[in-house]
Coordinates of C-alpha atoms and ligand atoms in Angstrom, one line a residue:
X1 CA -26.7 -50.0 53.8
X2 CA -28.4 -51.7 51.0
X3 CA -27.3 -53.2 48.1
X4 CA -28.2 -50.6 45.0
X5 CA -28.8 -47.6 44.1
X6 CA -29.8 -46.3 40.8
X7 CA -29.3 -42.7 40.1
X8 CA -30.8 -39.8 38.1
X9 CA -32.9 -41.3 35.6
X10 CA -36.2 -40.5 34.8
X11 CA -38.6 -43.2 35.7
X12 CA -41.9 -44.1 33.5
X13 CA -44.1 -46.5 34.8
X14 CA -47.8 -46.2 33.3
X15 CA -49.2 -44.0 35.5
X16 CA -46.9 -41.6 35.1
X17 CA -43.0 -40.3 34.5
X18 CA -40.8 -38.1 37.3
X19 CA -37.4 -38.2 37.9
X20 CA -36.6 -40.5 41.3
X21 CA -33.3 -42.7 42.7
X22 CA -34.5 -46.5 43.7
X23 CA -33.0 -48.3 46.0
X24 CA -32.9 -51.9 45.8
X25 CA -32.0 -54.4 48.2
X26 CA -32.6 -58.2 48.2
X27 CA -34.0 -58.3 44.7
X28 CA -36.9 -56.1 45.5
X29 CA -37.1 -52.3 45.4
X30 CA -37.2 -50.7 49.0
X31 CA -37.3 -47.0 48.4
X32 CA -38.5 -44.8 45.2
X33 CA -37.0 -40.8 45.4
X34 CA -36.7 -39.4 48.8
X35 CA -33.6 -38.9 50.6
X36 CA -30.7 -41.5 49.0
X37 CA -30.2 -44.0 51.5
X38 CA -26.5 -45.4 52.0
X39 CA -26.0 -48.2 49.0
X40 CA -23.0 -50.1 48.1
X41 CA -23.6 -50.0 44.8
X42 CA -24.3 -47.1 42.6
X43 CA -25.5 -47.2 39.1
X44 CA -26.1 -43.9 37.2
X45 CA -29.0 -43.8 34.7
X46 CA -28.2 -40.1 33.6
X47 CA -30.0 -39.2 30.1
X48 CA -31.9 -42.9 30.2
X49 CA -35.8 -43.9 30.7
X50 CA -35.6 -46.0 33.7
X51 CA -38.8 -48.6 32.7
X52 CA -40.1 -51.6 34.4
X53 CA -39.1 -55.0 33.0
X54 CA -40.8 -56.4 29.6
X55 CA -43.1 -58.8 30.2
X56 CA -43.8 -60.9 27.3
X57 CA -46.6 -63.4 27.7
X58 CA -46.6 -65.7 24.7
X59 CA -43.6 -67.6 23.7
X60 CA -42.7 -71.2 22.6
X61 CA -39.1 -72.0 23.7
X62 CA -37.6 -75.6 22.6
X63 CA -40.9 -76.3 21.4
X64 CA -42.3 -78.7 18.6
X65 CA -43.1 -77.2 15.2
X66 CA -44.3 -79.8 12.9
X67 CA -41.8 -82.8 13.0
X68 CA -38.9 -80.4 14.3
X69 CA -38.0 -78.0 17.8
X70 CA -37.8 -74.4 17.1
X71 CA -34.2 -72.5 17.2
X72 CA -34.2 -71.3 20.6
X73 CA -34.6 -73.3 23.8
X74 CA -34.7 -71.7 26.8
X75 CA -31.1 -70.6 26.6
X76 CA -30.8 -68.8 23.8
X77 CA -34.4 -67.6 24.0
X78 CA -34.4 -66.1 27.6
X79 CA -30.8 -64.5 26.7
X80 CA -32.2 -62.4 23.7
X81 CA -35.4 -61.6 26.0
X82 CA -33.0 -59.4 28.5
X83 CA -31.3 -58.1 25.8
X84 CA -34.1 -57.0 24.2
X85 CA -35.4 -55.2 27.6
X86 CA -37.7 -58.4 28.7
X87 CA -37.3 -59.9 32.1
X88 CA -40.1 -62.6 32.5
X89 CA -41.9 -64.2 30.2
X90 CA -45.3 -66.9 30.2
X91 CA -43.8 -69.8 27.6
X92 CA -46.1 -72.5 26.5
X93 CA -45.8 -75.3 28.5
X94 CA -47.1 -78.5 25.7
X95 CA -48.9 -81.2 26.9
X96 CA -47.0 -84.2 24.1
X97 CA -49.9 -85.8 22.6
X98 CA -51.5 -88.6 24.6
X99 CA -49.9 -87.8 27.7
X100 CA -50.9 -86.0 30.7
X101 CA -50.3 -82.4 31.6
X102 CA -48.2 -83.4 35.0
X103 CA -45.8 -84.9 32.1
X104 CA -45.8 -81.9 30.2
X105 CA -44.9 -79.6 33.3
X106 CA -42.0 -81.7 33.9
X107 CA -41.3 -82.2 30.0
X108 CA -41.2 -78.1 30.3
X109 CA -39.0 -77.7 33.7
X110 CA -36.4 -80.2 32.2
X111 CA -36.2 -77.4 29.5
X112 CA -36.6 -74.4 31.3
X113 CA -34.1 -75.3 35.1
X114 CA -30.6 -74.2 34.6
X115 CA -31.3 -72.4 31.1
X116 CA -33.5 -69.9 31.6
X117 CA -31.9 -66.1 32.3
X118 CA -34.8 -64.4 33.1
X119 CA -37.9 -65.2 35.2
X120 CA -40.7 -67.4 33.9
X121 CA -44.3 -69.1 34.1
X122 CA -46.2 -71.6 32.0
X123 CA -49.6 -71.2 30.1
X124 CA -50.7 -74.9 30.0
X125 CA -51.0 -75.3 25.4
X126 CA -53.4 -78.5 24.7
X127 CA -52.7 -79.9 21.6
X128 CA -54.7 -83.3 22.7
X129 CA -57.9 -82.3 24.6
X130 CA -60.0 -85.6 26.6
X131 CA -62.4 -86.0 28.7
X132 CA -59.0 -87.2 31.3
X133 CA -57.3 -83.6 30.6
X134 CA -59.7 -81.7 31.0
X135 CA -60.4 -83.4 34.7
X136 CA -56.7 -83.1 35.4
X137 CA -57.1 -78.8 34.0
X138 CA -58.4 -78.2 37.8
X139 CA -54.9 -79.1 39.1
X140 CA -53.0 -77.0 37.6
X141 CA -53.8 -73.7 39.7
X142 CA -52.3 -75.5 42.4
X143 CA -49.0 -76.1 40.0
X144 CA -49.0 -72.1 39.6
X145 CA -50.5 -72.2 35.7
X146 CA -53.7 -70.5 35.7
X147 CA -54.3 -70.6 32.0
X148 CA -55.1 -73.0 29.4
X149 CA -54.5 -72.9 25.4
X150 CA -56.7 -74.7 23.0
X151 CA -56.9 -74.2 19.5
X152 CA -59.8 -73.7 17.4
X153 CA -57.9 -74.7 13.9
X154 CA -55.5 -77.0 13.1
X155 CA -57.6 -79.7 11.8
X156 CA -56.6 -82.9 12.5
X157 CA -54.2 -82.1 15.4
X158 CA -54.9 -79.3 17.8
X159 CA -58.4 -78.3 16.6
X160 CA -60.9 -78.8 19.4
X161 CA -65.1 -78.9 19.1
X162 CA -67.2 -76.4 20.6
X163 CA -68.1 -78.9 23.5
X164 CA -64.5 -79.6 24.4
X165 CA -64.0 -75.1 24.7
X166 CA -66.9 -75.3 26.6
X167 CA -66.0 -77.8 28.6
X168 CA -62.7 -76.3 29.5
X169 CA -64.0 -72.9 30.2
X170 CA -66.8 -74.2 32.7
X171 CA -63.1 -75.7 34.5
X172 CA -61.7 -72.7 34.4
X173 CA -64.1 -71.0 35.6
X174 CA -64.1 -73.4 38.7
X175 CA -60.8 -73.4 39.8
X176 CA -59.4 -69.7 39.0
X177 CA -57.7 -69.7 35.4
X178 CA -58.6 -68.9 32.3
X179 CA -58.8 -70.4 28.6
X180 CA -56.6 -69.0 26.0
X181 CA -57.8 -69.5 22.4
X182 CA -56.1 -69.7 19.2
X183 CA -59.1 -68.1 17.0
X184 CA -59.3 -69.4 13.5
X185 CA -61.9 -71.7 11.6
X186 CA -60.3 -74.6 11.4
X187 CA -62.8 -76.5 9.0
X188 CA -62.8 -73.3 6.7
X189 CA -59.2 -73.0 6.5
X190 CA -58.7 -77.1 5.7
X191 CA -60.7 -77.1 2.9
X192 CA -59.0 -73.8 1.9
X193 CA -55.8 -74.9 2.0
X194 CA -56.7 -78.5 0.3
X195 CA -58.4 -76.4 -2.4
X196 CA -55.2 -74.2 -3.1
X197 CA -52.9 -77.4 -3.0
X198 CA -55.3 -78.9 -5.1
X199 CA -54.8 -76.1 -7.9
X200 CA -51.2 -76.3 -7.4
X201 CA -51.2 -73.0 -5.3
X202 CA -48.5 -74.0 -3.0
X203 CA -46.4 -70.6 -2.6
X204 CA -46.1 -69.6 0.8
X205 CA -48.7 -66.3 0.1
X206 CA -51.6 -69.4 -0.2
X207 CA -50.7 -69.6 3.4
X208 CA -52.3 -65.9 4.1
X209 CA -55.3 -66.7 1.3
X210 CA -56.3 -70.1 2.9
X211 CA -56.8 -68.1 6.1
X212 CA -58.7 -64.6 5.5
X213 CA -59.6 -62.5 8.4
X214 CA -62.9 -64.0 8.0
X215 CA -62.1 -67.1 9.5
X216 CA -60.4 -65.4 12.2
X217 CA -63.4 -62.8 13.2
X218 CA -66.0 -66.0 13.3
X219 CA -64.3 -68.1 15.6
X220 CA -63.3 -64.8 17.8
X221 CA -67.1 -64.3 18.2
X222 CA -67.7 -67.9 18.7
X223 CA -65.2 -68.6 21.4
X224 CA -66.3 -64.9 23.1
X225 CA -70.3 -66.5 22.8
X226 CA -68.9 -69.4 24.5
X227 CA -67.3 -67.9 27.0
X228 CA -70.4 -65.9 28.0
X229 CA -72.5 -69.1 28.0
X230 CA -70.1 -70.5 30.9
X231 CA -69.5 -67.2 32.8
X232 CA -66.0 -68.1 32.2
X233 CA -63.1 -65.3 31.5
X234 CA -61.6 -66.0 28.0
X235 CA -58.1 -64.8 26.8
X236 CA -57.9 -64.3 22.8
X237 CA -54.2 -64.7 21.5
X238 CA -53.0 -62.9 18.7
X239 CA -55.8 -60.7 17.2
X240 CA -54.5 -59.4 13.9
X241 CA -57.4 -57.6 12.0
X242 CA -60.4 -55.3 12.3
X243 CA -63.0 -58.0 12.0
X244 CA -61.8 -59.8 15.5
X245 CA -61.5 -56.7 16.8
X246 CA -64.9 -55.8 16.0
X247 CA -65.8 -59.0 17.8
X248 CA -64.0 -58.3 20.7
X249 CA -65.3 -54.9 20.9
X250 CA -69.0 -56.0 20.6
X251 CA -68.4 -58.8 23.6
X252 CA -66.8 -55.8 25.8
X253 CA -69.8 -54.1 25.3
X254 CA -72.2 -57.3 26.3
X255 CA -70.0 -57.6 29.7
X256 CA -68.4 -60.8 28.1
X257 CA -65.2 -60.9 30.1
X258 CA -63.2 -61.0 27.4
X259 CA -59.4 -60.2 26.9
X260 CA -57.1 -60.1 24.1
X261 CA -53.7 -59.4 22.8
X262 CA -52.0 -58.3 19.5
X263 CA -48.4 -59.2 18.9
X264 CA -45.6 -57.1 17.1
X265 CA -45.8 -58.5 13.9
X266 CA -49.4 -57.8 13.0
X267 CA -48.4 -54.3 13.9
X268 CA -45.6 -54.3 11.5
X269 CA -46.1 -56.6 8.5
X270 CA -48.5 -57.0 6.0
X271 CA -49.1 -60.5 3.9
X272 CA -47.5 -58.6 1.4
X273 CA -44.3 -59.7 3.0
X274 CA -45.5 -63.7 2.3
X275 CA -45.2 -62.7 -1.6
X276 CA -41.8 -62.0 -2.1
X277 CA -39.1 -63.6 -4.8
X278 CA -38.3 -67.0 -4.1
X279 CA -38.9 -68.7 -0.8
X280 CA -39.0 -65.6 1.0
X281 CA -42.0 -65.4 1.9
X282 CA -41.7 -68.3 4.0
X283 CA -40.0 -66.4 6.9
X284 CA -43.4 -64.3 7.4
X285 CA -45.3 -67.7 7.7
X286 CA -46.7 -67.8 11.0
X287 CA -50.9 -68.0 12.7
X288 CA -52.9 -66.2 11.9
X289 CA -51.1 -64.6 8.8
X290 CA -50.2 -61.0 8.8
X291 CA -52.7 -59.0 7.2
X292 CA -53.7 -55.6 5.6
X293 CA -52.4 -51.6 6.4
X294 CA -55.6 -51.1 7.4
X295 CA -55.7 -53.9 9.7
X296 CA -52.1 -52.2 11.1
X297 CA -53.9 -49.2 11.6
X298 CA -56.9 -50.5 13.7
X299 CA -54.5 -52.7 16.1
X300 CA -52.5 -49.3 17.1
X301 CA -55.6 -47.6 17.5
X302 CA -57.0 -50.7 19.9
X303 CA -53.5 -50.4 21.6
X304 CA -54.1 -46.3 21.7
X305 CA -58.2 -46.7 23.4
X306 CA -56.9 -49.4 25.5
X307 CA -59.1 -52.3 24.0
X308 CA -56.1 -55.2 23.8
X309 CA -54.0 -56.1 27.2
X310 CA -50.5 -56.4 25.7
X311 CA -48.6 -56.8 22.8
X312 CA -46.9 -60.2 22.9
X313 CA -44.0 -61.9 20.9
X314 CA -45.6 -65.6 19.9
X315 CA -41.7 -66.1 19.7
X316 CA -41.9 -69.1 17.8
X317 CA -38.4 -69.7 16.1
X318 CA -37.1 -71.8 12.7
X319 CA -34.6 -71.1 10.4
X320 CA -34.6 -70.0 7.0
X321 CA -32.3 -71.4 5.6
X322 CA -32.9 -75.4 6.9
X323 CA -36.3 -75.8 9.0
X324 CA -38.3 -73.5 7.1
X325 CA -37.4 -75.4 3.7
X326 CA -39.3 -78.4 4.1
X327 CA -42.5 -76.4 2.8
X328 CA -40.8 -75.7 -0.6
X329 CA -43.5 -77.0 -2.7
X330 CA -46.2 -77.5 -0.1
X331 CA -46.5 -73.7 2.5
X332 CA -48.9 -76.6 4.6
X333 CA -45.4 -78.1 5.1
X334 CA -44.0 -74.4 6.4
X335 CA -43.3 -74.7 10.2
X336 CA -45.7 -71.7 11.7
X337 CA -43.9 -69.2 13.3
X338 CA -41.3 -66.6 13.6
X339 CA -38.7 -64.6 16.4
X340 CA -39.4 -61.5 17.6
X341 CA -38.4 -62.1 21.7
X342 CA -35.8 -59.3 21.5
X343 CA -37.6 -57.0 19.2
X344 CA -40.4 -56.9 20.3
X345 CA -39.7 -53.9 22.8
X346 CA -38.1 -51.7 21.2
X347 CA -41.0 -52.1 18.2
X348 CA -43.3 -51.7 20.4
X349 CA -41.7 -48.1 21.8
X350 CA -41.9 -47.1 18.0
X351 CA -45.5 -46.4 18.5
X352 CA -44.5 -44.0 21.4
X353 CA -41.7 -42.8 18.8
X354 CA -44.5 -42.2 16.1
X355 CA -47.0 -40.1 18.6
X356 CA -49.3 -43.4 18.3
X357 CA -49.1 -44.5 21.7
X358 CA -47.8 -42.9 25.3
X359 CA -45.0 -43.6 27.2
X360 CA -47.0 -44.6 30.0
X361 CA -49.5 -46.7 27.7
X362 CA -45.8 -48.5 26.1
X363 CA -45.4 -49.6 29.9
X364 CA -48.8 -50.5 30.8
X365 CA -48.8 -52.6 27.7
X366 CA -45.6 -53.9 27.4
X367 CA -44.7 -54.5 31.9
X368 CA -47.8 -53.8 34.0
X369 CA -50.9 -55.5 31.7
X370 CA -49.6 -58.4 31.1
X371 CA -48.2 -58.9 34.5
X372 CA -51.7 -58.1 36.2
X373 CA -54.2 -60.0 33.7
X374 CA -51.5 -63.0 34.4
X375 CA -51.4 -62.9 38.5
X376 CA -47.9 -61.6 38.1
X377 CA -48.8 -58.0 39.9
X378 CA -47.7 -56.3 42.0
X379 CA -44.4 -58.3 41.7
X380 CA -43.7 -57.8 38.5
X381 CA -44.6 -55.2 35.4
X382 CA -44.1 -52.4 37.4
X383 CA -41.8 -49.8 39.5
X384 CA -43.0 -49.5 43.3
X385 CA -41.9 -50.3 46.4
X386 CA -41.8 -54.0 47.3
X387 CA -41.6 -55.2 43.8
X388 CA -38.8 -56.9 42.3
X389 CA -36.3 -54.7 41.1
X390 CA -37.1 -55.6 37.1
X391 CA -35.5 -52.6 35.5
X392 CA -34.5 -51.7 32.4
X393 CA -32.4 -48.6 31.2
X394 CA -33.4 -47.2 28.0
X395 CA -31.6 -44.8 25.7
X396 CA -35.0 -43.2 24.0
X397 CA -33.2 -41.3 22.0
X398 CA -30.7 -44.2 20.5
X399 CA -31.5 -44.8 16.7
X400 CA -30.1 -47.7 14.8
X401 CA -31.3 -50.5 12.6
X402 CA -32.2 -53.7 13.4
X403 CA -29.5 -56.0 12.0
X404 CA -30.3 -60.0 12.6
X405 CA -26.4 -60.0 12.9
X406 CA -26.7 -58.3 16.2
X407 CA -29.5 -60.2 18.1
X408 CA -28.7 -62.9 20.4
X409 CA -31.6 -65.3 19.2
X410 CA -30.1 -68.7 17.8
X411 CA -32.5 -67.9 14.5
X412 CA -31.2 -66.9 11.2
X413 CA -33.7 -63.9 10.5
X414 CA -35.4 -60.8 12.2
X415 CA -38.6 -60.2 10.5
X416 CA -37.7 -56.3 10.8
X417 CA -34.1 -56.6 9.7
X418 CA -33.2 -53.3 8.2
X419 CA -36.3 -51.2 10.1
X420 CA -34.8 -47.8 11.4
X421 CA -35.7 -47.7 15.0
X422 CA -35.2 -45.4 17.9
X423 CA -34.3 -46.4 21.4
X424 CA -32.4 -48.6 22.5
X425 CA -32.2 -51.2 26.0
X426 CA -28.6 -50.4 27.9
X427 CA -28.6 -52.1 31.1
X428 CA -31.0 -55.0 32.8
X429 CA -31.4 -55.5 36.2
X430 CA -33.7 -58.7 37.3
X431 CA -33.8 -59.1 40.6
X432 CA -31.1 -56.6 41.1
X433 CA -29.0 -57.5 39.8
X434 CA -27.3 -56.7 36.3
X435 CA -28.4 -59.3 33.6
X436 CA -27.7 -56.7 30.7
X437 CA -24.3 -54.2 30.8
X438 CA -24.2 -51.8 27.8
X439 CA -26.8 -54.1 25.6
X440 CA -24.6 -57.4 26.2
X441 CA -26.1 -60.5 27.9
X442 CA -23.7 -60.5 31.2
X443 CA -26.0 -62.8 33.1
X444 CA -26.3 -66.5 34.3
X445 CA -28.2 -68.9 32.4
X446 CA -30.0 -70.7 35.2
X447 CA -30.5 -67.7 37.2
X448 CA -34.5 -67.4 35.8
X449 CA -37.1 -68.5 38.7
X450 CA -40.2 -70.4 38.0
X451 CA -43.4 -67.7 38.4
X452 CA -46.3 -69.4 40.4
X453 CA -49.3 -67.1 39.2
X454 CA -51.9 -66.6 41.4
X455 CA -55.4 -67.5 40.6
X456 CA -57.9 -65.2 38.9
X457 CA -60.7 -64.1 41.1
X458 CA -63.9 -65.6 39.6
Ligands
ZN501 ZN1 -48.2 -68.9 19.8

């Protein structure tokens, strides 16, 4: 007898979609079509896509933005995850300024233990690189974190040199993880943005004009020229335009081993959105800026050749109507950032919706891609025997609109609030067990695991 079945759904994983019962015991999925074995529990998935659980591998939960902590912590954030179809996530673990990473880790598991609803690892974010952190970077493979973030803008905080990248990628390289980079000319964009205040440009659409996808594309092709220097893997965050896509094609080609994402917002907005009445605009301010239609249109097409590994959140929450305010007269002053935890799913499936993508590429780049380039396969990302039973039930044929009224994020927008979307997430199972009953959170808080990833083979 074990514990689950579920029953008459049609699975899609990304190498394919047939109609199979799973049975599920302990947590993990023991059997996939076949004869049904004897369960206790039955749960019937007639007329619904049964999918793998979303991975989403780029959120900041309870996280600093400027002088303040974003809207969601781990609570909120990991509730509007499931909800949203997403079952683990890789949050950004910060390092504070001046202290050690070890102090960061447990900074982050004081946030994460007895909040999070969903399963989780860290990416290791350096906002304070030294010649001590990057000695301490070789123990974090040990601590499960395989991957480390520095930034190459934010002059004056977070920026790092060329030696320092270098110097963290020849560490990665010798213990088994792999730097993340946020791609932007830092020094170009400073002067930008000191220029526009300067000439009293302080509207939040400066904040899109200070950083053009110029800036963007050079330091995508310098951190890639780096990377191939060192023989190290390198992981770009949120590309957003046809020039760093250009870049990343071209290093492909040259056997750099390099790997990037998009996010849902670059597939969706355009800096149009940043030059609206008002203070609008200052709910689409977030790293790199959004961009052009065009730029849209060369992201789905990466997502539809395969170039990009996933399409992430960069959940990065403030409010409108109080955090976001403090960069009335200055959009310097305009904490980065914007939700997009619970959206990002169902946006993603849009593509599949608008013949752009396939069903089995919407898993492969939503479950299984990011779970794999992270050391999270074969236990995660995917439907197969032996891996945890992640599933999510999924009305494809569901349309509504996306109402921030109806989201379980602790954020006063959605950045796609009146889209008309199909599809729509009906249950969650993590584990096995049922996080998500007819689109309501009816998990624990507390009930998310800490992910150990495994190292990357050199
Ligand atoms: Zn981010």
């Amino acid at each position: 007898m074990i514990d689950l079945i579920v029953v008459n759904g049609t699975i899609a994983t990304n190498a394919g979609t047939f109609k199979a019962d799973i049975g599920i015991d302990n947590g993990r999925i023991v059997q996939i079509g076949g004869t049904p074995p004897a369960a206790r529990r039955t749960l019937s998935a007639a007329g619904l896509l049964v999918l793998p659980g979303g991975v989403d591998v780029h959120t900041h939960l309870d996280a600093p933005s400027l002088d303040m902590m974003t809207a969601d912590d781990f609570r909120s954030g990991t509730i509007a995850a499931a909800c949203g179809g997403t079952t683990s996530l890789i949050d950004f673990c910060q390092q504070t300024p001046g202290g050690t990473l070890a102090d960061g880790i447990a900074n982050w598991n004081g946030k994460a233990e007895g909040k999070a609803a969903i399963d989780y690892g860290y990416h290791m974010l350096i906002p304070d690189f030294s010649d001590r952190i990057a000695a301490e970077l070789e123990t974090l493979p040990e601590k499960g974190i395989t991957s480390f973030k520095l930034f190459m803008s934010g002059k004056g905080g977070a920026m790092v040199d060329d030696q320092a990248l270098v110097t963290a990628m020849e560490m990665a390289k010798r213990c088994g993880a792999m730097v993340m980079v946020h791609a932007e000319n830092g020094d170009a964009i400073d002067h930008l943005q000191r220029k526009y205040l300067r000439e009293g440009k302080t509207a939040p659409k400066y904040h899109a004009e200070s950083r053009p996808a110029r800036a963007e594309a050079e330091a995508t092709a310098r951190a890639i020229a780096l990377a191939e220097m060192t023989g190290a893997p390198l992981y770009v965050v949120h590309v957003t335009c046809a020039e760093a896509l250009e870049e990343v094609v071209r290093g492909k080609l040259r056997g750099a081993q390099v790997l990037a994402e998009t996010c849902t917002q670059y597939l969706f907005l355009t800096k149009d959105s940043l030059d609206q009445p008002g203070f609008e605009g200052a709910k689409y301010v977030f790293s790199p800026p959004a961009r052009t239609a065009k730029d849209k249109s060369a992201l789905w097409l990466a997502l539809r050749h395969n170039i990009l590994e996933t399409v992430s959140s960069d959940h990065s929450s403030t409010r409108f109507h109080d955090q976001k305010q403090g960069g009335r007269d200055d959009f310097t002053k305009i904490p980065n950032g914007l939700p997009g935890i619970e959206e990002r799913f169902v946006m993603l499936y849009q593509g599949v919706v608008e013949g752009r993508i396939t069903i089995e590429q919407f898993v492969d780049l939503a479950c299984s891609r990011p779970a794999r380039t992270f050391g999270l396969a074969p236990r995660k990302g995917t439907i197969a025997v032996g891996s945890d039973a992640d599933i999510v039930l999924f009305d494809a044929d569901a349309e509504r609109i996306i109402r921030n009224r109806d989201l379980h994020h602790a954020v006063d927008y959605s950045a796609y609030e009146g889209m008309k979307v199909r599809g729509r997430v009906v249950s969650v199972l993590l584990r096995g067990e049922v996080i998500v009953d007819n689109g309501e959170f009816c998990g624990e808080p507390g009930y998310g695991r800490f992910l150990p990833r495994a190292r990357l083979e050199a």
